[in-house]
Coordinates of N, CA, C and O and ligand atoms in Angstrom, one line a residue:
M10 N -147.9 -131.9 -154.3 CA -147.3 -130.7 -153.7 C -148.0 -130.4 -152.4 O -149.3 -130.3 -152.3
V11 N -147.2 -130.2 -151.3 CA -147.8 -129.8 -150.0 C -147.4 -128.4 -149.7 O -146.2 -128.0 -149.8
H12 N -148.3 -127.6 -149.3 CA -148.1 -126.2 -148.9 C -148.3 -126.1 -147.4 O -149.3 -126.5 -146.9
T13 N -147.3 -125.5 -146.7 CA -147.4 -125.3 -145.3 C -147.5 -123.8 -145.0 O -146.8 -123.0 -145.7
F14 N -148.3 -123.4 -144.0 CA -148.3 -122.0 -143.6 C -148.9 -121.9 -142.2 O -149.5 -122.8 -141.7
T15 N -148.7 -120.7 -141.6 CA -149.2 -120.5 -140.3 C -150.2 -119.3 -140.4 O -150.0 -118.4 -141.2
M16 N -151.3 -119.4 -139.6 CA -152.2 -118.3 -139.5 C -152.9 -118.3 -138.2 O -153.3 -119.3 -137.7
N17 N -153.0 -117.1 -137.6 CA -153.6 -116.9 -136.3 C -153.1 -117.9 -135.2 O -153.8 -118.5 -134.4
G18 N -151.8 -118.2 -135.3 CA -151.2 -119.1 -134.3 C -151.4 -120.6 -134.6 O -151.0 -121.5 -133.8
Y19 N -152.0 -120.9 -135.7 CA -152.2 -122.3 -136.1 C -151.3 -122.7 -137.3 O -151.0 -121.8 -138.1
N20 N -150.8 -123.9 -137.3 CA -150.0 -124.4 -138.4 C -150.9 -125.3 -139.3 O -151.6 -126.2 -138.9
F21 N -150.8 -125.0 -140.6 CA -151.6 -125.7 -141.6 C -150.7 -126.3 -142.7 O -149.6 -125.8 -143.0
A22 N -151.2 -127.4 -143.2 CA -150.6 -128.0 -144.4 C -151.8 -128.4 -145.4 O -152.8 -128.9 -145.0
V23 N -151.6 -128.0 -146.6 CA -152.6 -128.3 -147.6 C -151.9 -129.2 -148.7 O -150.9 -128.9 -149.2
D24 N -152.5 -130.4 -148.9 CA -152.1 -131.3 -149.9 C -152.8 -131.0 -151.2 O -154.0 -131.3 -151.3
G25 N -152.1 -130.4 -152.2 CA -152.8 -129.9 -153.4 C -153.5 -131.0 -154.2 O -154.6 -130.7 -154.6
N26 N -153.0 -132.2 -154.3 CA -153.6 -133.2 -155.2 C -154.8 -133.8 -154.5 O -155.8 -134.1 -155.2
S27 N -154.8 -134.0 -153.2 CA -156.0 -134.6 -152.6 C -157.0 -133.6 -152.1 O -158.1 -133.9 -151.8
G28 N -156.5 -132.3 -151.9 CA -157.4 -131.3 -151.4 C -157.5 -131.3 -149.9 O -158.3 -130.6 -149.3
S29 N -156.6 -132.2 -149.2 CA -156.7 -132.3 -147.8 C -156.1 -131.1 -147.1 O -155.0 -130.6 -147.5
I30 N -156.7 -130.7 -146.0 CA -156.1 -129.6 -145.1 C -155.9 -130.2 -143.7 O -156.7 -130.9 -143.2
H31 N -154.7 -130.0 -143.2 CA -154.3 -130.5 -141.9 C -153.9 -129.4 -140.9 O -153.2 -128.5 -141.4
V32 N -154.3 -129.5 -139.7 CA -153.8 -128.6 -138.6 C -152.7 -129.4 -137.9 O -153.0 -130.5 -137.4
L33 N -151.6 -128.8 -137.8 CA -150.4 -129.5 -137.2 C -149.9 -128.9 -136.0 O -149.9 -127.7 -135.8
D34 N -149.3 -129.8 -135.1 CA -148.6 -129.2 -134.0 C -147.2 -128.7 -134.5 O -146.9 -128.9 -135.6
D35 N -146.5 -128.0 -133.6 CA -145.2 -127.4 -134.0 C -144.2 -128.3 -134.7 O -143.7 -128.0 -135.7
I36 N -144.0 -129.4 -134.0 CA -142.9 -130.3 -134.5 C -143.3 -130.9 -135.9 O -142.5 -131.0 -136.8
S37 N -144.6 -131.4 -136.0 CA -145.0 -131.9 -137.3 C -144.9 -130.8 -138.4 O -144.6 -131.1 -139.5
Y38 N -145.3 -129.6 -138.0 CA -145.2 -128.5 -139.0 C -143.7 -128.3 -139.4 O -143.4 -128.1 -140.6
Q39 N -142.8 -128.3 -138.4 CA -141.4 -128.1 -138.8 C -140.9 -129.2 -139.7 O -140.2 -129.0 -140.7
L40 N -141.2 -130.5 -139.3 CA -140.8 -131.6 -140.1 C -141.3 -131.5 -141.6 O -140.6 -131.6 -142.5
L41 N -142.6 -131.3 -141.6 CA -143.3 -131.3 -143.0 C -142.7 -130.1 -143.8 O -142.5 -130.3 -145.0
S42 N -142.5 -129.0 -143.2 CA -142.0 -127.8 -144.0 C -140.6 -128.0 -144.5 O -140.2 -127.4 -145.5
S43 N -139.9 -129.0 -144.0 CA -138.5 -129.2 -144.4 C -138.5 -130.3 -145.6 O -137.4 -130.5 -146.1
M44 N -139.6 -130.9 -145.9 CA -139.6 -132.0 -146.9 C -140.3 -131.6 -148.2 O -141.4 -130.9 -148.2
Q45 N -139.8 -132.0 -149.3 CA -140.4 -131.9 -150.6 C -141.2 -133.2 -150.8 O -142.2 -133.3 -151.6
E46 N -140.8 -134.3 -150.2 CA -141.4 -135.6 -150.2 C -141.1 -136.3 -148.9 O -140.2 -135.8 -148.2
L47 N -141.7 -137.4 -148.7 CA -141.4 -138.1 -147.4 C -140.0 -138.7 -147.5 O -139.7 -139.6 -148.4
V48 N -139.1 -138.3 -146.7 CA -137.7 -138.8 -146.7 C -137.6 -139.8 -145.5 O -138.4 -139.9 -144.6
P49 N -136.5 -140.6 -145.6 CA -136.3 -141.6 -144.5 C -136.2 -141.0 -143.1 O -135.7 -139.8 -143.0
L50 N -136.7 -141.7 -142.1 CA -136.7 -141.2 -140.8 C -135.3 -140.8 -140.3 O -135.1 -139.8 -139.6
N51 N -134.3 -141.6 -140.7 CA -132.9 -141.2 -140.2 C -132.5 -139.8 -140.7 O -131.8 -139.1 -140.0
D52 N -132.9 -139.5 -141.9 CA -132.5 -138.1 -142.4 C -133.2 -137.0 -141.6 O -132.6 -136.0 -141.3
V53 N -134.5 -137.3 -141.2 CA -135.2 -136.3 -140.4 C -134.6 -136.2 -139.0 O -134.4 -135.1 -138.5
I54 N -134.2 -137.3 -138.4 CA -133.6 -137.3 -137.1 C -132.3 -136.5 -137.1 O -132.0 -135.7 -136.3
K55 N -131.4 -136.7 -138.2 CA -130.2 -136.0 -138.3 C -130.4 -134.5 -138.3 O -129.7 -133.7 -137.8
H56 N -131.5 -134.1 -139.0 CA -131.8 -132.7 -139.2 C -132.4 -132.0 -138.0 O -132.1 -130.8 -137.7
F57 N -133.1 -132.8 -137.2 CA -133.9 -132.2 -136.1 C -133.4 -132.6 -134.7 O -134.0 -132.2 -133.7
N58 N -132.4 -133.4 -134.6 CA -132.0 -134.0 -133.3 C -131.5 -133.0 -132.3 O -131.4 -133.3 -131.1
T59 N -131.1 -131.8 -132.7 CA -130.7 -130.8 -131.7 C -131.9 -130.1 -131.1 O -131.8 -129.4 -130.1
R60 N -133.0 -130.2 -131.8 CA -134.2 -129.4 -131.4 C -135.2 -130.3 -130.7 O -135.9 -129.9 -129.8
Y61 N -135.3 -131.6 -131.1 CA -136.4 -132.5 -130.5 C -135.7 -133.8 -130.2 O -134.7 -134.2 -130.7
S62 N -136.4 -134.5 -129.2 CA -135.9 -135.8 -128.9 C -136.3 -136.9 -130.0 O -137.2 -136.6 -130.8
Y63 N -135.7 -138.0 -129.9 CA -135.9 -139.1 -130.9 C -137.4 -139.4 -130.8 O -138.1 -139.6 -131.9
K64 N -138.0 -139.6 -129.6 CA -139.4 -140.0 -129.4 C -140.3 -138.9 -130.1 O -141.3 -139.3 -130.8
E65 N -140.0 -137.7 -129.9 CA -140.9 -136.6 -130.5 C -140.8 -136.6 -132.0 O -141.9 -136.5 -132.7
I66 N -139.6 -136.8 -132.5 CA -139.4 -136.8 -134.0 C -140.1 -138.1 -134.6 O -140.9 -138.0 -135.6
K67 N -140.0 -139.2 -133.9 CA -140.6 -140.5 -134.4 C -142.1 -140.4 -134.4 O -142.7 -140.8 -135.4
E68 N -142.6 -139.8 -133.4 CA -144.1 -139.7 -133.3 C -144.6 -138.8 -134.4 O -145.6 -139.1 -135.1
A69 N -144.0 -137.6 -134.6 CA -144.4 -136.7 -135.7 C -144.2 -137.3 -137.0 O -145.1 -137.2 -137.9
Y70 N -143.1 -138.0 -137.2 CA -142.8 -138.7 -138.5 C -143.8 -139.7 -138.8 O -144.4 -139.8 -139.9
D71 N -144.2 -140.5 -137.8 CA -145.2 -141.6 -138.0 C -146.5 -141.0 -138.4 O -147.3 -141.6 -139.2
E72 N -146.8 -139.9 -137.8 CA -148.1 -139.2 -138.1 C -148.1 -138.8 -139.6 O -149.1 -139.0 -140.3
I73 N -147.0 -138.2 -140.0 CA -146.9 -137.7 -141.4 C -146.9 -138.9 -142.4 O -147.6 -138.9 -143.4
K74 N -146.2 -140.0 -142.0 CA -146.2 -141.2 -142.8 C -147.6 -141.8 -143.0 O -148.0 -142.3 -144.1
S75 N -148.3 -141.8 -141.9 CA -149.6 -142.4 -141.9 C -150.6 -141.6 -142.8 O -151.4 -142.2 -143.6
L76 N -150.4 -140.3 -142.8 CA -151.3 -139.4 -143.7 C -150.9 -139.7 -145.1 O -151.8 -139.7 -146.0
K77 N -149.6 -139.9 -145.4 CA -149.2 -140.2 -146.8 C -149.8 -141.5 -147.2 O -150.3 -141.7 -148.3
E78 N -149.8 -142.5 -146.3 CA -150.3 -143.8 -146.7 C -151.8 -143.8 -146.9 O -152.4 -144.6 -147.7
Q79 N -152.5 -142.8 -146.3 CA -153.9 -142.7 -146.5 C -154.2 -141.8 -147.7 O -155.4 -141.6 -148.0
G80 N -153.2 -141.4 -148.4 CA -153.4 -140.5 -149.6 C -153.8 -139.1 -149.2 O -154.3 -138.4 -150.1
L81 N -153.4 -138.7 -148.0 CA -153.8 -137.3 -147.6 C -152.6 -136.3 -147.5 O -152.8 -135.2 -147.2
L82 N -151.4 -136.8 -147.8 CA -150.2 -136.0 -147.8 C -149.3 -136.6 -148.9 O -149.3 -137.8 -149.1
F83 N -148.6 -135.7 -149.7 CA -147.8 -136.2 -150.8 C -148.5 -137.1 -151.7 O -148.0 -138.1 -152.2
S84 N -149.8 -136.8 -151.9 CA -150.6 -137.6 -152.8 C -150.2 -137.4 -154.2 O -149.7 -136.3 -154.6
I85 N -150.4 -138.4 -155.0 CA -150.1 -138.3 -156.4 C -151.2 -137.6 -157.2 O -152.4 -137.7 -156.7
P86 N -150.9 -137.0 -158.3 CA -152.0 -136.3 -159.1 C -153.0 -137.3 -159.5 O -152.7 -138.5 -159.7
Q87 N -154.3 -136.9 -159.6 CA -155.3 -137.8 -160.1 C -155.0 -138.4 -161.5 O -154.2 -137.8 -162.2
N88 N -155.7 -139.4 -161.8 CA -155.5 -140.1 -163.1 C -155.5 -139.1 -164.2 O -156.5 -138.4 -164.5
I89 N -154.4 -139.0 -165.0 CA -154.3 -138.0 -166.1 C -155.4 -138.3 -167.1 O -155.9 -137.3 -167.7
E90 N -155.7 -139.5 -167.4 CA -156.7 -139.8 -168.4 C -158.0 -139.2 -168.0 O -158.7 -138.6 -168.8
E91 N -158.4 -139.3 -166.7 CA -159.7 -138.7 -166.3 C -159.6 -137.2 -166.4 O -160.6 -136.6 -166.9
M92 N -158.5 -136.6 -166.1 CA -158.4 -135.2 -166.2 C -158.5 -134.7 -167.7 O -159.2 -133.7 -168.0
V93 N -157.9 -135.5 -168.6 CA -158.0 -135.1 -170.0 C -159.4 -135.2 -170.5 O -160.0 -134.4 -171.2
L94 N -160.1 -136.3 -170.1 CA -161.5 -136.6 -170.5 C -162.4 -135.4 -170.0 O -163.2 -134.9 -170.7
A95 N -162.2 -135.1 -168.7 CA -163.0 -134.1 -168.1 C -162.8 -132.7 -168.8 O -163.7 -132.0 -169.0
K96 N -161.5 -132.4 -169.2 CA -161.3 -131.2 -169.9 C -161.9 -131.1 -171.3 O -162.4 -130.1 -171.7
K97 N -162.0 -132.3 -171.9 CA -162.6 -132.3 -173.2 C -164.1 -132.1 -173.2 O -164.7 -131.7 -174.1
D98 N -164.7 -132.4 -172.0 CA -166.1 -132.3 -171.9 C -166.4 -130.8 -171.5 O -166.2 -130.4 -170.3
A99 N -166.8 -130.0 -172.5 CA -166.9 -128.6 -172.3 C -167.9 -128.2 -171.2 O -167.8 -127.1 -170.6
D100 N -168.9 -129.0 -170.9 CA -169.9 -128.7 -169.9 C -169.5 -129.2 -168.5 O -170.2 -129.0 -167.6
S101 N -168.4 -129.8 -168.4 CA -167.9 -130.4 -167.1 C -167.7 -129.3 -166.1 O -167.0 -128.3 -166.4
I102 N -168.1 -129.5 -164.9 CA -167.9 -128.5 -163.8 C -167.0 -129.0 -162.8 O -167.1 -130.2 -162.3
K103 N -166.0 -128.2 -162.4 CA -165.0 -128.6 -161.4 C -165.4 -128.1 -160.0 O -165.1 -128.7 -159.0
A104 N -166.0 -126.9 -159.9 CA -166.1 -126.2 -158.6 C -167.4 -125.3 -158.6 O -167.8 -124.8 -159.7
L105 N -167.9 -125.2 -157.5 CA -169.0 -124.2 -157.3 C -168.7 -123.3 -156.1 O -168.1 -123.8 -155.1
C106 N -169.1 -122.1 -156.2 CA -168.9 -121.2 -155.0 C -170.4 -120.8 -154.6 O -171.1 -120.2 -155.4
L107 N -170.8 -121.2 -153.5 CA -172.1 -120.9 -153.0 C -172.2 -119.7 -152.1 O -171.5 -119.6 -151.1
H108 N -173.0 -118.8 -152.5 CA -173.2 -117.6 -151.7 C -174.3 -117.8 -150.7 O -175.5 -117.6 -151.0
V109 N -173.9 -118.4 -149.6 CA -174.9 -118.9 -148.7 C -175.6 -117.9 -147.8 O -176.7 -118.1 -147.2
S110 N -174.9 -116.7 -147.6 CA -175.5 -115.7 -146.7 C -175.4 -114.4 -147.3 O -174.3 -113.9 -147.7
H111 N -176.6 -113.8 -147.5 CA -176.6 -112.4 -148.1 C -176.9 -111.5 -146.9 O -178.0 -110.9 -146.8
D112 N -175.9 -111.4 -146.0 CA -176.2 -110.7 -144.8 C -174.8 -110.5 -144.1 O -173.8 -111.2 -144.4
C113 N -174.7 -109.5 -143.3 CA -173.5 -109.3 -142.5 C -173.8 -108.5 -141.2 O -174.6 -107.6 -141.2
N114 N -173.2 -109.0 -140.1 CA -173.5 -108.3 -138.8 C -172.5 -107.3 -138.4 O -172.6 -106.7 -137.4
L115 N -171.6 -106.9 -139.3 CA -170.6 -105.9 -139.0 C -171.0 -104.5 -139.6 O -170.7 -103.5 -139.0
S116 N -171.7 -104.5 -140.7 CA -172.2 -103.2 -141.3 C -171.1 -102.1 -141.4 O -171.3 -101.0 -141.0
C117 N -170.0 -102.5 -142.0 CA -168.9 -101.5 -142.2 C -169.4 -100.4 -143.1 O -170.1 -100.7 -144.1
E118 N -169.1 -99.1 -142.8 CA -169.5 -98.0 -143.6 C -168.9 -98.1 -145.0 O -169.5 -97.7 -146.0
Y119 N -167.7 -98.7 -145.2 CA -167.0 -98.7 -146.5 C -167.4 -100.0 -147.3 O -166.7 -100.3 -148.3
C120 N -168.3 -100.7 -146.8 CA -168.6 -102.1 -147.4 C -168.8 -102.1 -148.9 O -169.6 -101.3 -149.4
F121 N -168.1 -103.0 -149.6 CA -168.3 -103.1 -151.0 C -169.7 -103.7 -151.4 O -170.1 -103.7 -152.5
A122 N -170.3 -104.3 -150.4 CA -171.6 -105.0 -150.6 C -172.7 -104.3 -149.9 O -173.7 -105.0 -149.5
S123 N -172.6 -103.0 -149.7 CA -173.7 -102.2 -149.0 C -174.0 -102.8 -147.7 O -175.2 -103.2 -147.4
K124 N -173.0 -103.0 -146.9 CA -173.1 -103.5 -145.5 C -173.6 -105.0 -145.5 O -174.2 -105.5 -144.6
G125 N -173.3 -105.7 -146.6 CA -173.6 -107.1 -146.7 C -174.8 -107.6 -147.5 O -174.8 -108.7 -147.9
D126 N -175.7 -106.7 -147.8 CA -176.9 -107.2 -148.5 C -176.9 -106.8 -150.0 O -177.9 -107.1 -150.7
Y127 N -175.9 -106.2 -150.5 CA -175.8 -105.8 -151.9 C -177.0 -105.0 -152.3 O -177.5 -105.1 -153.4
K128 N -177.6 -104.2 -151.4 CA -178.8 -103.4 -151.6 C -180.0 -104.2 -152.1 O -180.8 -103.7 -152.8
S129 N -180.1 -105.4 -151.7 CA -181.2 -106.2 -152.2 C -181.9 -107.0 -151.1 O -182.6 -108.0 -151.3
G130 N -181.6 -106.6 -149.8 CA -182.3 -107.3 -148.7 C -181.5 -108.5 -148.2 O -180.7 -109.1 -148.9
R131 N -181.6 -108.7 -146.9 CA -180.8 -109.7 -146.2 C -181.5 -111.1 -146.3 O -182.7 -111.2 -146.1
R132 N -180.7 -112.1 -146.8 CA -181.3 -113.4 -147.0 C -180.2 -114.5 -146.7 O -179.0 -114.3 -146.8
L133 N -180.7 -115.7 -146.4 CA -179.8 -116.9 -146.4 C -180.3 -117.9 -147.4 O -181.5 -118.0 -147.7
M134 N -179.3 -118.6 -148.0 CA -179.7 -119.7 -148.9 C -180.4 -120.8 -148.2 O -180.1 -121.1 -147.1
T135 N -181.5 -121.3 -148.8 CA -182.3 -122.3 -148.2 C -181.5 -123.7 -148.3 O -180.7 -123.8 -149.2
K136 N -181.9 -124.6 -147.4 CA -181.2 -125.9 -147.4 C -181.6 -126.6 -148.7 O -180.7 -127.3 -149.3
D137 N -182.8 -126.4 -149.2 CA -183.2 -127.1 -150.5 C -182.3 -126.6 -151.6 O -181.8 -127.4 -152.4
I138 N -182.1 -125.3 -151.7 CA -181.2 -124.8 -152.8 C -179.8 -125.3 -152.7 O -179.2 -125.7 -153.6
A139 N -179.3 -125.3 -151.4 CA -177.9 -125.8 -151.2 C -177.8 -127.2 -151.6 O -176.8 -127.6 -152.3
L140 N -178.7 -128.1 -151.3 CA -178.7 -129.5 -151.7 C -178.8 -129.7 -153.2 O -178.0 -130.5 -153.8
K141 N -179.6 -128.9 -153.8 CA -179.7 -128.9 -155.3 C -178.4 -128.5 -155.9 O -178.0 -129.1 -157.0
A142 N -177.8 -127.5 -155.4 CA -176.5 -127.0 -155.9 C -175.5 -128.1 -155.9 O -174.7 -128.4 -156.8
V143 N -175.4 -128.8 -154.7 CA -174.4 -129.9 -154.6 C -174.7 -131.0 -155.6 O -173.8 -131.6 -156.3
D144 N -176.0 -131.4 -155.7 CA -176.4 -132.5 -156.6 C -176.0 -132.0 -158.1 O -175.6 -132.9 -158.9
Y145 N -176.2 -130.8 -158.4 CA -175.9 -130.3 -159.7 C -174.4 -130.4 -160.0 O -174.1 -130.9 -161.1
L146 N -173.6 -130.0 -159.0 CA -172.2 -130.1 -159.2 C -171.8 -131.6 -159.4 O -171.0 -131.9 -160.4
V147 N -172.3 -132.5 -158.6 CA -171.8 -133.9 -158.7 C -172.3 -134.4 -160.0 O -171.5 -135.1 -160.7
S148 N -173.5 -134.2 -160.4 CA -174.0 -134.8 -161.7 C -173.5 -134.2 -162.9 O -173.6 -134.7 -164.0
N149 N -172.8 -133.0 -162.8 CA -172.2 -132.4 -164.0 C -170.7 -132.3 -163.9 O -170.1 -131.5 -164.6
S150 N -170.1 -133.1 -163.1 CA -168.7 -133.1 -162.9 C -167.9 -134.1 -163.9 O -166.7 -134.2 -163.8
S151 N -168.7 -134.7 -164.7 CA -168.2 -135.6 -165.8 C -167.2 -136.6 -165.2 O -167.6 -137.3 -164.2
Y152 N -166.0 -136.7 -165.7 CA -165.1 -137.8 -165.2 C -164.3 -137.4 -164.0 O -163.4 -138.1 -163.6
R153 N -164.5 -136.2 -163.5 CA -163.6 -135.7 -162.4 C -163.7 -136.5 -161.2 O -164.8 -137.0 -160.8
H154 N -162.5 -136.7 -160.6 CA -162.4 -137.5 -159.4 C -162.6 -136.5 -158.2 O -163.2 -136.9 -157.2
N155 N -162.0 -135.3 -158.3 CA -162.1 -134.4 -157.2 C -162.8 -133.1 -157.6 O -162.6 -132.6 -158.7
I156 N -163.8 -132.7 -156.8 CA -164.5 -131.5 -157.1 C -164.4 -130.6 -155.9 O -164.0 -131.1 -154.8
E157 N -164.9 -129.4 -156.0 CA -164.7 -128.4 -154.9 C -165.9 -127.6 -154.7 O -166.5 -127.1 -155.6
I158 N -166.2 -127.3 -153.4 CA -167.3 -126.4 -153.1 C -166.7 -125.3 -152.2 O -166.2 -125.6 -151.1
D159 N -166.8 -124.1 -152.6 CA -166.4 -123.0 -151.8 C -167.6 -122.3 -151.2 O -168.7 -122.3 -151.8
F160 N -167.5 -121.6 -150.1 CA -168.6 -120.9 -149.5 C -168.3 -119.4 -149.4 O -167.2 -119.1 -148.9
S161 N -169.2 -118.7 -149.9 CA -169.1 -117.2 -149.8 C -170.2 -116.7 -148.9 O -171.4 -117.1 -149.0
A162 N -169.8 -115.9 -147.8 CA -170.9 -115.5 -146.9 C -170.5 -114.1 -146.4 O -169.4 -113.8 -146.1
E163 N -171.4 -113.2 -146.4 CA -171.1 -111.9 -145.8 C -171.3 -111.9 -144.3 O -170.9 -111.0 -143.7
N164 N -172.0 -112.9 -143.8 CA -172.3 -112.9 -142.4 C -171.1 -113.4 -141.6 O -170.6 -114.5 -141.8
L165 N -170.4 -112.6 -140.8 CA -169.2 -113.0 -140.1 C -169.5 -113.4 -138.7 O -170.4 -113.0 -138.1
Ligands
SF4_13 S1 -169.2 -107.8 -145.9 FE1 -167.2 -107.2 -145.1 S2 -167.0 -105.0 -145.6 FE2 -169.2 -105.6 -145.8 S3 -170.1 -105.1 -143.8 FE3 -169.5 -107.3 -143.7 S4 -167.4 -107.3 -142.9 FE4 -167.9 -105.1 -143.5

């Protein structure tokens, strides 16, 4: 499944199965948003030839096709067997959210986190802790093929 969206003037595509995120130019975004899967070039040309030239469509199409071939767009779900095994392993970890910064330079009066420090002093996660956290996730991810690290930070 590919999700497309725009934010702050940028076009994005997220490939759910591979976890890949792409920043797209306008034509690639239009093409990709019109597809549920990679369709033949001729179908795309028929659909967009009033808006873009053949050369523009072909270039954007080839870029999308190349990303698919690399497993970064329209990727297939990971091995079902691996997913089932990982789910059976009760201690298996899929994702970590690292709170890397206990600080914020905006100091909003209404802050849910007491202006960023949660009333416990301003701090940053050390590199040593961050590396240990990543090692912990990898070594406890069981049979999982894809794992995820999110970053939470009050410092903007
Ligand atoms: S964490 Fe958010 S709400 Fe709190 S001070 Fe920073 S920007 Fe404002």
